[in-house]
CSV table of C-alpha atoms in Angstrom, one decimal:
chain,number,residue,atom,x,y,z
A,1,UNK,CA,4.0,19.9,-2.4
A,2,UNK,CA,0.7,21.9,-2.2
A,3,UNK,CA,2.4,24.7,0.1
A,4,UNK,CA,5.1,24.3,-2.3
A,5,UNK,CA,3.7,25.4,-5.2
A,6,UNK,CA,1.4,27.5,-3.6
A,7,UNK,CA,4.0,29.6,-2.5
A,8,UNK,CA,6.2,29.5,-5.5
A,9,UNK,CA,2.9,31.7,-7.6
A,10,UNK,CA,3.7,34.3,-4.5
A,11,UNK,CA,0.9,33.3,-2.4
A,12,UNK,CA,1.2,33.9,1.5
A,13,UNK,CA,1.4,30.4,2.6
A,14,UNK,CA,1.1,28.9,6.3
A,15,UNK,CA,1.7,25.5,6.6
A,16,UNK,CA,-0.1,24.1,10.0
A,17,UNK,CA,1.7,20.8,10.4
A,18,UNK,CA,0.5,18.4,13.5
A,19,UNK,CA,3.8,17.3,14.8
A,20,UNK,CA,7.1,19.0,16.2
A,21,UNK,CA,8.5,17.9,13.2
A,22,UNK,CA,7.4,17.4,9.2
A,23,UNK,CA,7.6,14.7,7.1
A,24,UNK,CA,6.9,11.8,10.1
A,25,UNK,CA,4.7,9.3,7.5
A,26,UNK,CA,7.1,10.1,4.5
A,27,UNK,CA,10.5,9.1,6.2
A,28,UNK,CA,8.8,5.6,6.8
A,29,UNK,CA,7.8,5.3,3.2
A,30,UNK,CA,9.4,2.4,1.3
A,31,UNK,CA,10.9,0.9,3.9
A,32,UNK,CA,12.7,4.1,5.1
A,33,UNK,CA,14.2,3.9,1.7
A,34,UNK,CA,11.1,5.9,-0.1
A,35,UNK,CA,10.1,4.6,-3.4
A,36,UNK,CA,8.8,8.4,-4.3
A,37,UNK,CA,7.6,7.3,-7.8
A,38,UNK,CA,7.4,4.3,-10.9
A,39,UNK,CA,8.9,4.4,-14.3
A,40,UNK,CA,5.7,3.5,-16.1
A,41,UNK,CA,3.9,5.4,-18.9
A,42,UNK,CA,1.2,6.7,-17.8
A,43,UNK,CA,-1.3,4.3,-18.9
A,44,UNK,CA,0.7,1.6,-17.1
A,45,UNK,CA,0.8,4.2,-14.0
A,46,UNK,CA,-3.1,4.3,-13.9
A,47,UNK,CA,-3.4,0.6,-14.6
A,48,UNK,CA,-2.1,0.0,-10.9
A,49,UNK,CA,-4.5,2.3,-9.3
A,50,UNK,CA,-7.3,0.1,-7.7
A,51,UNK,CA,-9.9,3.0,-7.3
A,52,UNK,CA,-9.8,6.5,-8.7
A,53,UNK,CA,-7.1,6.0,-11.3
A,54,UNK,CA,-9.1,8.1,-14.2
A,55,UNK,CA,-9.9,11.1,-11.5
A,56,UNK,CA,-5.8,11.7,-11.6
A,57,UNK,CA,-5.6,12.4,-15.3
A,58,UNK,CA,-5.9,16.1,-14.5
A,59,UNK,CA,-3.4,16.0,-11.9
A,60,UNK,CA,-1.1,13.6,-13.7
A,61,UNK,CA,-1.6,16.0,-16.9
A,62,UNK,CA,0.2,18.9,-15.1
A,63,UNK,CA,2.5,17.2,-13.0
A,64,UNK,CA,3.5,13.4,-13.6
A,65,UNK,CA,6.9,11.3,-13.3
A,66,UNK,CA,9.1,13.5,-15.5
A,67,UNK,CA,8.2,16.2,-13.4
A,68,UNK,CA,8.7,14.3,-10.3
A,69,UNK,CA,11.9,13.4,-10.9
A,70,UNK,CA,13.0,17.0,-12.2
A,71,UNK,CA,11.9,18.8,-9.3
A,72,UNK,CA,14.4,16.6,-7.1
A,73,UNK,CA,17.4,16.0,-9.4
A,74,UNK,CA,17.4,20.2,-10.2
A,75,UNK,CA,17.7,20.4,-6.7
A,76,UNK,CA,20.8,18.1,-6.5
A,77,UNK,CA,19.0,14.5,-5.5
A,78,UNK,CA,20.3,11.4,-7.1
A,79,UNK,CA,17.6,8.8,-8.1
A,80,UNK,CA,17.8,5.6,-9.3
A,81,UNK,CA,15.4,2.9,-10.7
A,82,UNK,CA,15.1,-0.3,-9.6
A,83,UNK,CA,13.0,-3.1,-10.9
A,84,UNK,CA,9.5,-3.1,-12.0
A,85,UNK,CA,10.3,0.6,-12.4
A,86,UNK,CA,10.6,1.9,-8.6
A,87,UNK,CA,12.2,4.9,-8.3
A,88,UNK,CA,14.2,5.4,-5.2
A,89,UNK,CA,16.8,8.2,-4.6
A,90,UNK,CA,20.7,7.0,-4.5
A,91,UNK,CA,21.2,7.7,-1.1
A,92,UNK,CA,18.8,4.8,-0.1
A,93,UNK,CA,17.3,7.0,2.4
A,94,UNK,CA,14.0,8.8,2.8
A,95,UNK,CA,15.9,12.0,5.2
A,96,UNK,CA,17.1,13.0,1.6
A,97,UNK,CA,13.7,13.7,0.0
A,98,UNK,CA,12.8,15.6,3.2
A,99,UNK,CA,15.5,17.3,3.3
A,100,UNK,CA,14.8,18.9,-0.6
A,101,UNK,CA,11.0,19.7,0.2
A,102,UNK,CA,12.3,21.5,3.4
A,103,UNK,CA,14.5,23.3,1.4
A,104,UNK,CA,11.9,24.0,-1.1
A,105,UNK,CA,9.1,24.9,1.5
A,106,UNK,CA,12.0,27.8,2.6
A,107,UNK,CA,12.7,28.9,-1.0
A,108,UNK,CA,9.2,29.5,-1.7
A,109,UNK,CA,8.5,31.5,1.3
A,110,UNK,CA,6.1,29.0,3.3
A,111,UNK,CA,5.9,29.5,6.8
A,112,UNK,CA,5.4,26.4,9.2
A,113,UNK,CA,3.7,26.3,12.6
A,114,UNK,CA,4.6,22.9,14.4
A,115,UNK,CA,2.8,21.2,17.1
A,116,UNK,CA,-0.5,23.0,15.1
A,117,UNK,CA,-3.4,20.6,15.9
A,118,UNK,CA,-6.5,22.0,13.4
A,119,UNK,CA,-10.4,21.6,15.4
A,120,UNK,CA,-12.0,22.4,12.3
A,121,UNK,CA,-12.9,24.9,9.4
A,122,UNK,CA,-14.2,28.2,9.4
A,123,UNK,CA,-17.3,28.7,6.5
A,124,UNK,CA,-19.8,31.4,5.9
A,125,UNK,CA,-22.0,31.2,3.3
A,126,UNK,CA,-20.5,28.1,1.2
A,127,UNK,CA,-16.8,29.4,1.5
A,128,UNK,CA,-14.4,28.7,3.7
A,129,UNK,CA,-12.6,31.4,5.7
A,130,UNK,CA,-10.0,30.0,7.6
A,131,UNK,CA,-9.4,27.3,10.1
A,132,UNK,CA,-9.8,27.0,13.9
A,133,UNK,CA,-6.9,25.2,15.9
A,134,UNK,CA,-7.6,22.4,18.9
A,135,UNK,CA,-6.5,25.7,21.5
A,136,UNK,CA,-9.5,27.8,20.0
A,137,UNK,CA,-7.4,30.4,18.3
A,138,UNK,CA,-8.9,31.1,14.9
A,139,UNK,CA,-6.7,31.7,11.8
A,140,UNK,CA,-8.2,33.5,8.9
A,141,UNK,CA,-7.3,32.0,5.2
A,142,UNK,CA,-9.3,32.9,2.2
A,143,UNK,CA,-8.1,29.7,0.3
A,144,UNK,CA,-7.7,25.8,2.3
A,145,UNK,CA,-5.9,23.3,1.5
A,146,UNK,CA,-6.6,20.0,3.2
A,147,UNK,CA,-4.0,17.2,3.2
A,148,UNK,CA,-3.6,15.4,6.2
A,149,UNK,CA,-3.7,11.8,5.2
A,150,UNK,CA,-5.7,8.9,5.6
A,151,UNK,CA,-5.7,6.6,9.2
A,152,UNK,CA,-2.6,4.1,8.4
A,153,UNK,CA,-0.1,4.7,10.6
A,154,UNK,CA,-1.6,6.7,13.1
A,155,UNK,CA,1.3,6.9,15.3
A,156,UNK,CA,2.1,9.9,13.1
A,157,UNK,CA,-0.3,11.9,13.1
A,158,UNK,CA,-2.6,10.1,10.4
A,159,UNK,CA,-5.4,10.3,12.9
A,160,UNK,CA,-8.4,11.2,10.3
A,161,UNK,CA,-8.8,14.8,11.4
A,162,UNK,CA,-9.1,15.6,8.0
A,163,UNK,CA,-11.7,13.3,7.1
A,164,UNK,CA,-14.0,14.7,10.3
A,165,UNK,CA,-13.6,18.1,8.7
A,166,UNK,CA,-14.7,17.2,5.3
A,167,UNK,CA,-17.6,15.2,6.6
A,168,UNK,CA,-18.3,18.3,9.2
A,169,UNK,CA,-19.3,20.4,6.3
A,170,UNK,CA,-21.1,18.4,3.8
A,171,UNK,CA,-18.7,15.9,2.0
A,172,UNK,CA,-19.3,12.6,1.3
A,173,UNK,CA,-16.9,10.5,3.0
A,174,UNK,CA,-16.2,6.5,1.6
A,175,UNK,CA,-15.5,4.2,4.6
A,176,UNK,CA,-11.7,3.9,5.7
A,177,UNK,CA,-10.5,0.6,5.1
A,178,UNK,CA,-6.9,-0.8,5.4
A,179,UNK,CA,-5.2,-1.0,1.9
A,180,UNK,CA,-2.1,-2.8,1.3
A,181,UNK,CA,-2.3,-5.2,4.2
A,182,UNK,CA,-0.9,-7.9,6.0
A,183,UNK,CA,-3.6,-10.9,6.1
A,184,UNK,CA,-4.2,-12.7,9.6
A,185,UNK,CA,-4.5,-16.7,9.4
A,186,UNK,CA,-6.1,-19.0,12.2
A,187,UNK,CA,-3.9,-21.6,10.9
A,188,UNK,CA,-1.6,-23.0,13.9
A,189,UNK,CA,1.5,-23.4,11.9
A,190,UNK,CA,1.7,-20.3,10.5
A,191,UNK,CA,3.8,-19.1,13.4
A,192,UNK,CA,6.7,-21.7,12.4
A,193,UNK,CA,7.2,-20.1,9.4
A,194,UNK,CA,7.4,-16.8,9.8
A,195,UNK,CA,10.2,-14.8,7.9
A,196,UNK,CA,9.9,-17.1,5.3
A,197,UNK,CA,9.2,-16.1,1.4
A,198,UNK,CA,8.1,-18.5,-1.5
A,199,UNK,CA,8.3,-16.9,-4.3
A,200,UNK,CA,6.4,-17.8,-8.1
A,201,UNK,CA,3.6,-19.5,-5.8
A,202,UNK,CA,0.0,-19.2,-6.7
A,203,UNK,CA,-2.5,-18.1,-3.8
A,204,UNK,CA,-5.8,-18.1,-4.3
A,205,UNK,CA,-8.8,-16.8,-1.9
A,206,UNK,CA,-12.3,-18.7,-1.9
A,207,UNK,CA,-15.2,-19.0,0.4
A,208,UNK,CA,-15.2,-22.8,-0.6
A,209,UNK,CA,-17.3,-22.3,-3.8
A,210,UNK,CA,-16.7,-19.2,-5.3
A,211,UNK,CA,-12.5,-18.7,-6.1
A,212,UNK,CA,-12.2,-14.7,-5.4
A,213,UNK,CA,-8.4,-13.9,-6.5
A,214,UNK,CA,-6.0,-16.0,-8.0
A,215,UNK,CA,-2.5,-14.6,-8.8
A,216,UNK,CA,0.9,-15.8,-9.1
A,217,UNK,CA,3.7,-13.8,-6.9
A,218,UNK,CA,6.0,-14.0,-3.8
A,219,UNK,CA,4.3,-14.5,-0.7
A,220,UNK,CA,6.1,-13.5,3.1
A,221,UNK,CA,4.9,-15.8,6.3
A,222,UNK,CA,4.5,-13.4,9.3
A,223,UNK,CA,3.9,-14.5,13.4
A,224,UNK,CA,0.2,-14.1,12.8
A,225,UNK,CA,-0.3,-15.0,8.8
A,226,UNK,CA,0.6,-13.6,5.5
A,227,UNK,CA,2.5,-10.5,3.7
A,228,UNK,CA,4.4,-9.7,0.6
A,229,UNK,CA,3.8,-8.5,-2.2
A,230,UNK,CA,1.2,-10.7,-4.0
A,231,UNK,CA,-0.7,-10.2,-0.6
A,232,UNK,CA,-0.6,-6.8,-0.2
A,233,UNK,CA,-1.7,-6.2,-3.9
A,234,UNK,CA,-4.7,-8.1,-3.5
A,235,UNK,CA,-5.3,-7.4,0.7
A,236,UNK,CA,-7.9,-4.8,-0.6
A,237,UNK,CA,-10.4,-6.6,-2.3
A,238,UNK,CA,-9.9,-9.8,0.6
A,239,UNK,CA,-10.4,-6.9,3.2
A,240,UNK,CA,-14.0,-5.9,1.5
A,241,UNK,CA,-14.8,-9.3,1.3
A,242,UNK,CA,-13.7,-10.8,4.8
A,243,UNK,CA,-16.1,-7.7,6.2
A,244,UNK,CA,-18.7,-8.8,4.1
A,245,UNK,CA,-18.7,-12.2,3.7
A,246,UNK,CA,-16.6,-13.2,6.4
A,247,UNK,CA,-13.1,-15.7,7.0
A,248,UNK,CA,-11.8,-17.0,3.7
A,249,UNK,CA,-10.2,-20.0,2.4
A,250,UNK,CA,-6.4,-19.2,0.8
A,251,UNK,CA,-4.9,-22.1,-1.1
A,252,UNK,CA,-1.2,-21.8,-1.8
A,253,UNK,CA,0.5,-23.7,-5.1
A,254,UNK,CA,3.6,-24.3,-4.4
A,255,UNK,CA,4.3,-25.6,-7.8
A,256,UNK,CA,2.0,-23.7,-10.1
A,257,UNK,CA,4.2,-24.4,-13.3
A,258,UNK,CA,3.2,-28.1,-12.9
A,259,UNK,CA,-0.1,-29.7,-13.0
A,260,UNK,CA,-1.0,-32.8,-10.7
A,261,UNK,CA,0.2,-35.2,-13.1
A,262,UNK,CA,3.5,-33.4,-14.0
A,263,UNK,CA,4.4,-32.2,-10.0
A,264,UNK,CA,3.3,-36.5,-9.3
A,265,UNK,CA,6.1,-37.5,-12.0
A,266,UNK,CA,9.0,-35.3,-11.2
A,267,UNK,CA,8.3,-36.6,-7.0
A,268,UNK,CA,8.6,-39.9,-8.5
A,269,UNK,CA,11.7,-39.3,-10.6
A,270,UNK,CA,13.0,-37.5,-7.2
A,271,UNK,CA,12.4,-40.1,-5.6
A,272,UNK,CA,14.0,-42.8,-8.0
A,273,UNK,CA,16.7,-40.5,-8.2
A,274,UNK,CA,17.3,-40.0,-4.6
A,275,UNK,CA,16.5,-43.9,-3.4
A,276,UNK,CA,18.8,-43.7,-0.3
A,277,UNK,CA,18.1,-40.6,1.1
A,278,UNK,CA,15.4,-39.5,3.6
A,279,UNK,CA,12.7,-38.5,2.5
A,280,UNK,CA,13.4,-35.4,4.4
A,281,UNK,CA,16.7,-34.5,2.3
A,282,UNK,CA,15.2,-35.3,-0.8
A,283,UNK,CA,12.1,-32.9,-0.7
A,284,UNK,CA,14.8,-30.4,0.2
A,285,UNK,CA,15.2,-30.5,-3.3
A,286,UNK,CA,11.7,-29.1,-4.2
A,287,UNK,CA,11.3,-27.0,-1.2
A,288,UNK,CA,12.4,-24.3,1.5
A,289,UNK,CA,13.7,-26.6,4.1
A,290,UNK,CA,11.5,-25.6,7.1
A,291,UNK,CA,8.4,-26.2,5.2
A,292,UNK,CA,9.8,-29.8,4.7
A,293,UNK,CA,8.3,-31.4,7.8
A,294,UNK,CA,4.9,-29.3,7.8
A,295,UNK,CA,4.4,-30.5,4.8
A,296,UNK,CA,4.7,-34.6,5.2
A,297,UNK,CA,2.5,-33.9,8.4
A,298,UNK,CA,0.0,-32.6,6.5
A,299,UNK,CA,0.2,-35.1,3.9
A,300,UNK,CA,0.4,-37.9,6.8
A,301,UNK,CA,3.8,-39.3,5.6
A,302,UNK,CA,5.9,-40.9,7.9
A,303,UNK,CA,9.2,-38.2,7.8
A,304,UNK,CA,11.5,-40.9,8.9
A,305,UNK,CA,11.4,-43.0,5.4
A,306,UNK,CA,13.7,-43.4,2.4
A,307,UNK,CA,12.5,-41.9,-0.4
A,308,UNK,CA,12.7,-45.4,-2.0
A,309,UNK,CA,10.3,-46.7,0.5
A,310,UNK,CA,7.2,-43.9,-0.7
A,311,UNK,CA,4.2,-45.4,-1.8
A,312,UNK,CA,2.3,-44.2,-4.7
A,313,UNK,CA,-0.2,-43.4,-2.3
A,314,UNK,CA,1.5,-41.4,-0.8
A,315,UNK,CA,3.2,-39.9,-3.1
A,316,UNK,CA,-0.1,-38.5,-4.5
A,317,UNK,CA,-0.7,-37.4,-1.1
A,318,UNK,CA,2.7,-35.0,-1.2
A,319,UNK,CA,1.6,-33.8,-4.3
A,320,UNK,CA,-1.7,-33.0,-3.3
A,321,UNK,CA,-0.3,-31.0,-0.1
A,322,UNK,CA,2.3,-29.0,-2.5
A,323,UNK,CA,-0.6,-28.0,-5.2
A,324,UNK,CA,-2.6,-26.8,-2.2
A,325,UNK,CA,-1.6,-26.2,0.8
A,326,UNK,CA,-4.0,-24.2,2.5
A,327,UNK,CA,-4.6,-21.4,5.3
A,328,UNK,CA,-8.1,-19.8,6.7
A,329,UNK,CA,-8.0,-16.1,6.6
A,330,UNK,CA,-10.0,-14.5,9.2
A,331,UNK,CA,-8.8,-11.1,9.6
A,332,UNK,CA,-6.3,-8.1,8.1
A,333,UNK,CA,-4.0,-6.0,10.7
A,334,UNK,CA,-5.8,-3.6,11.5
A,335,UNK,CA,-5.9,0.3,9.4
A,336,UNK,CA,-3.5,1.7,11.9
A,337,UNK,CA,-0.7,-1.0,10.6
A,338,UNK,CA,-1.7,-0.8,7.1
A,339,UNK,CA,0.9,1.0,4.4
A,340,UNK,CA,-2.0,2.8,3.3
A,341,UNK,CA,-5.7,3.9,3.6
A,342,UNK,CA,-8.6,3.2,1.0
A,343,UNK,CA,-11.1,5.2,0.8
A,344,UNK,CA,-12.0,9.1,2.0
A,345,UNK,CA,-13.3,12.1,0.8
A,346,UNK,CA,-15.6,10.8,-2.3
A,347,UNK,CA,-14.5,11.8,-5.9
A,348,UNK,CA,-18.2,13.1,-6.5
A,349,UNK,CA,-17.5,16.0,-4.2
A,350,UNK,CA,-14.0,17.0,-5.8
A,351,UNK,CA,-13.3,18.7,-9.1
A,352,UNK,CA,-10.7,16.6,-10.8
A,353,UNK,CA,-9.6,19.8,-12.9
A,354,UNK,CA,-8.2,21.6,-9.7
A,355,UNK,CA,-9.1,19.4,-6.3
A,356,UNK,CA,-11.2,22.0,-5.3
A,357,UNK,CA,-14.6,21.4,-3.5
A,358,UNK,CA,-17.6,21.0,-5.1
A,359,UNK,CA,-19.2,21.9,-2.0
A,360,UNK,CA,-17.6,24.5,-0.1
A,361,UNK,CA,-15.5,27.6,-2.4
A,362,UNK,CA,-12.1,28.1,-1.7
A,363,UNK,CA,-12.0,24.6,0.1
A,364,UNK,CA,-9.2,21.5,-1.9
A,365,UNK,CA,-8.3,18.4,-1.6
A,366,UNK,CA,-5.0,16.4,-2.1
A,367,UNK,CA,-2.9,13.2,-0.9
A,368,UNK,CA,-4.3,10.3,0.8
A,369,UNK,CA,-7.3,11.7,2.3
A,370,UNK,CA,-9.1,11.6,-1.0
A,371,UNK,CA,-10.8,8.2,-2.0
A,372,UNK,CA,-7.7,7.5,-4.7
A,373,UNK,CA,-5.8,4.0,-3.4
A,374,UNK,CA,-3.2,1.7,-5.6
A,375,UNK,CA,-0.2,-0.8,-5.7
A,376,UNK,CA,3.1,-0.6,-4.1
A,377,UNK,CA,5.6,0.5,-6.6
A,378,UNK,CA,5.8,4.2,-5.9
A,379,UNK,CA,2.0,4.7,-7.1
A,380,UNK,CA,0.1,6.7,-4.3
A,381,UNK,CA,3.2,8.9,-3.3
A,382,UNK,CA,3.6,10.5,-6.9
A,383,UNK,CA,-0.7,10.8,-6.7
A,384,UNK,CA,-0.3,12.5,-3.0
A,385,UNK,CA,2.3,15.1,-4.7
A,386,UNK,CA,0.5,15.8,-8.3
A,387,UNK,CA,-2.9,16.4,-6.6
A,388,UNK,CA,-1.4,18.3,-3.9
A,389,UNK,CA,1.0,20.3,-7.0
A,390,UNK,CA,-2.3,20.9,-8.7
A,391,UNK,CA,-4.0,22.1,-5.5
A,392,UNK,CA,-1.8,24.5,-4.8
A,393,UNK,CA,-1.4,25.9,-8.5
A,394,UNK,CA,-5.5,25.9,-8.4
A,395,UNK,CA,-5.8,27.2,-5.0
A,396,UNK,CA,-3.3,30.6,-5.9
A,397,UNK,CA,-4.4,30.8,-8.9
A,398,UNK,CA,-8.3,30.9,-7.9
């Protein structure tokens, strides 16, 4: 988007682009399906960032949803929104928003060199003056525009060659950590119920005294722990914590609508209800059927009884295993599997007003290299393109 509009002001534009081909990260993006943008009013928007939200206003300002949206539709792509305001185009397929910034990248004159690999930037006297590739060819450029992404996915190309540049020549650069991330679980039973999703469960992460998140979502088992949305939102703030503090306790409510007393009484009127069945079938009733058997075998009850035969005892012990069933988080996936990257190049070195370094003239900033991170729901793709937009109207204009 930054060559883009770069080159649309009549600006010579190069684009120096890693791989044989562009666009590797972006066709992965929602699933291959690209959720390119949300629906939400702006104050709703920034409300889902979880750092660097108020730095965007600038950005946003100049180039928000409405544009968005416009600058694909004009150009003959469908979208469509979904729920919780995702937008996603019709054609369920991230090739088709490719396809409209390669056409757009052509209209506007940008040229692309493929299978570029940049060593680092060339600056004299506080200014940049081009950029020197991995072969040692130099390539003069009055103007820079720096977007190559975080470390997520490094496969590719998000390798943080960007990140060593910016440190290279003065920038402060906030540690890289994995952002919307999978959670890994020492618990042995995990495995057995992988694929599985509960949703409206509560989850909560502790260190056994103090209760760090608590939040109501849908939850997805995986071979080695936890995903899903309700994960993913909070995986940041776990994965600062779990460095810090180290593993943590996650206690899942199964039935968060119902307190003790209330979850005790409907087991019992279950139970009553359901005299001659197993107790197997009749917890069926209350949950996903492969967690049946984990759960009496952590509650210690026999799984071969009638439900007519439970004790009150026991009963109470069910109860206690559905209100909190627990797993021990000791680790994320690592940044290389994470959907994105959290921190980067720090905000105190940008100018929000045009991405351009404070440090070195003629230098900018956009996308997920800068120290800006959010929710899923379409969030950090419409940041990457308005900072990269307002680069590259600041950077020709400049």
């Amino acid at each position: 988007m930054a060559a883009i509009r770069a080159g649309q002001l009549q600006q010579e534009v190069t684009l120096l682009e890693k791989n044989p081909l562009a666009g590797k990260k972006l066709l992965l993006s929602g699933k291959g399906r690209c959720n390119l943008t949300n629906a939400a009013d702006l104050d709703l928007f920034l409300k889902r960032f979880f750092s660097g939200g108020q730095f965007l206003r600038d950005s946003f300002s100049l180039f928000f949803t409405r544009q968005l949206i416009d600058f694909f539709q004009s150009r003959g792509l469908r979208l469509k929104v979904e729920r919780q305001g995702r937008v996603f185009p019709v054609s369920d397929s991230s090739a088709s928003i490719l396809e409209v910034l390669k056409k757009a990248l052509k209209e506007a004159g940008v040229h692309i060199e493929y299978n570029c690999t940049v060593k680092e930037l060339t600056i004299t006297g506080g200014k940049v003056g081009g950029v020197v590739r991995k072969d040692g060819v130099g390539l003069g450029a009055d103007r820079v525009i720096l977007s190559t992404g975080g470390l997520s996915y490094a496969f590719t190309g998000s390798t943080g060659d960007g990140l060593r540049m910016a440190r290279a020549c003065g920038h402060r650069i906030v540690p890289a950590r994995p952002g919307l991330v999978p959670l890994k679980a020492s618990s042995k039973y995990v495995r057995s119920l992988q694929g599985l999703t509960l949703k409206n469960i509560r989850l909560t992460f502790s260190d056994g005294k103090k209760k760090i998140v608590s939040d109501i979502g849908e939850l997805l088992f995986t071979d080695s722990g936890i995903s899903g949305p309700l994960v993913l939102t909070h995986s940041g703030a776990i994965v600062d914590w779990l460095s810090k503090a180290g593993p943590l306790r996650c206690t899942i409510d199964l039935k968060p609508a119902l307190s003790f007393a209330q979850l005790d009484n409907r087991l019992l009127r279950e139970f009553s209800s359901n005299d001659r069945k197993s107790l197997k079938n009749t917890l069926q009733l209350l949950l996903p059927k492969r967690m049946v058997s984990l759960i009496l075998t952590l509650a210690a009850v026999c799984a071969d009884k009638k439900s007519n035969q439970v004790t009150a005892l026991e009963r109470k012990s069910l109860a206690s295993a559905l209100k909190a069933f627990r797993l021990d988080i000791v680790n994320a996936l690592p940044i290389e599997e994470a959907m994105i990257t959290r921190g980067g190049v720090s905000l105190k070195d940008i100018n929000p007003r045009t991405q351009e370094s404070r440090i070195v003239k003629g230098l900018y900033f956009a996308g997920e290299m800068i120290d800006v991170d959010a929710d899923t729901g379409g969030f950090n793709l419409q940041a990457a393109f308005s900072t990269g937009y307002l680069a590259g109207e600041s950077a020709a204009r400049s």
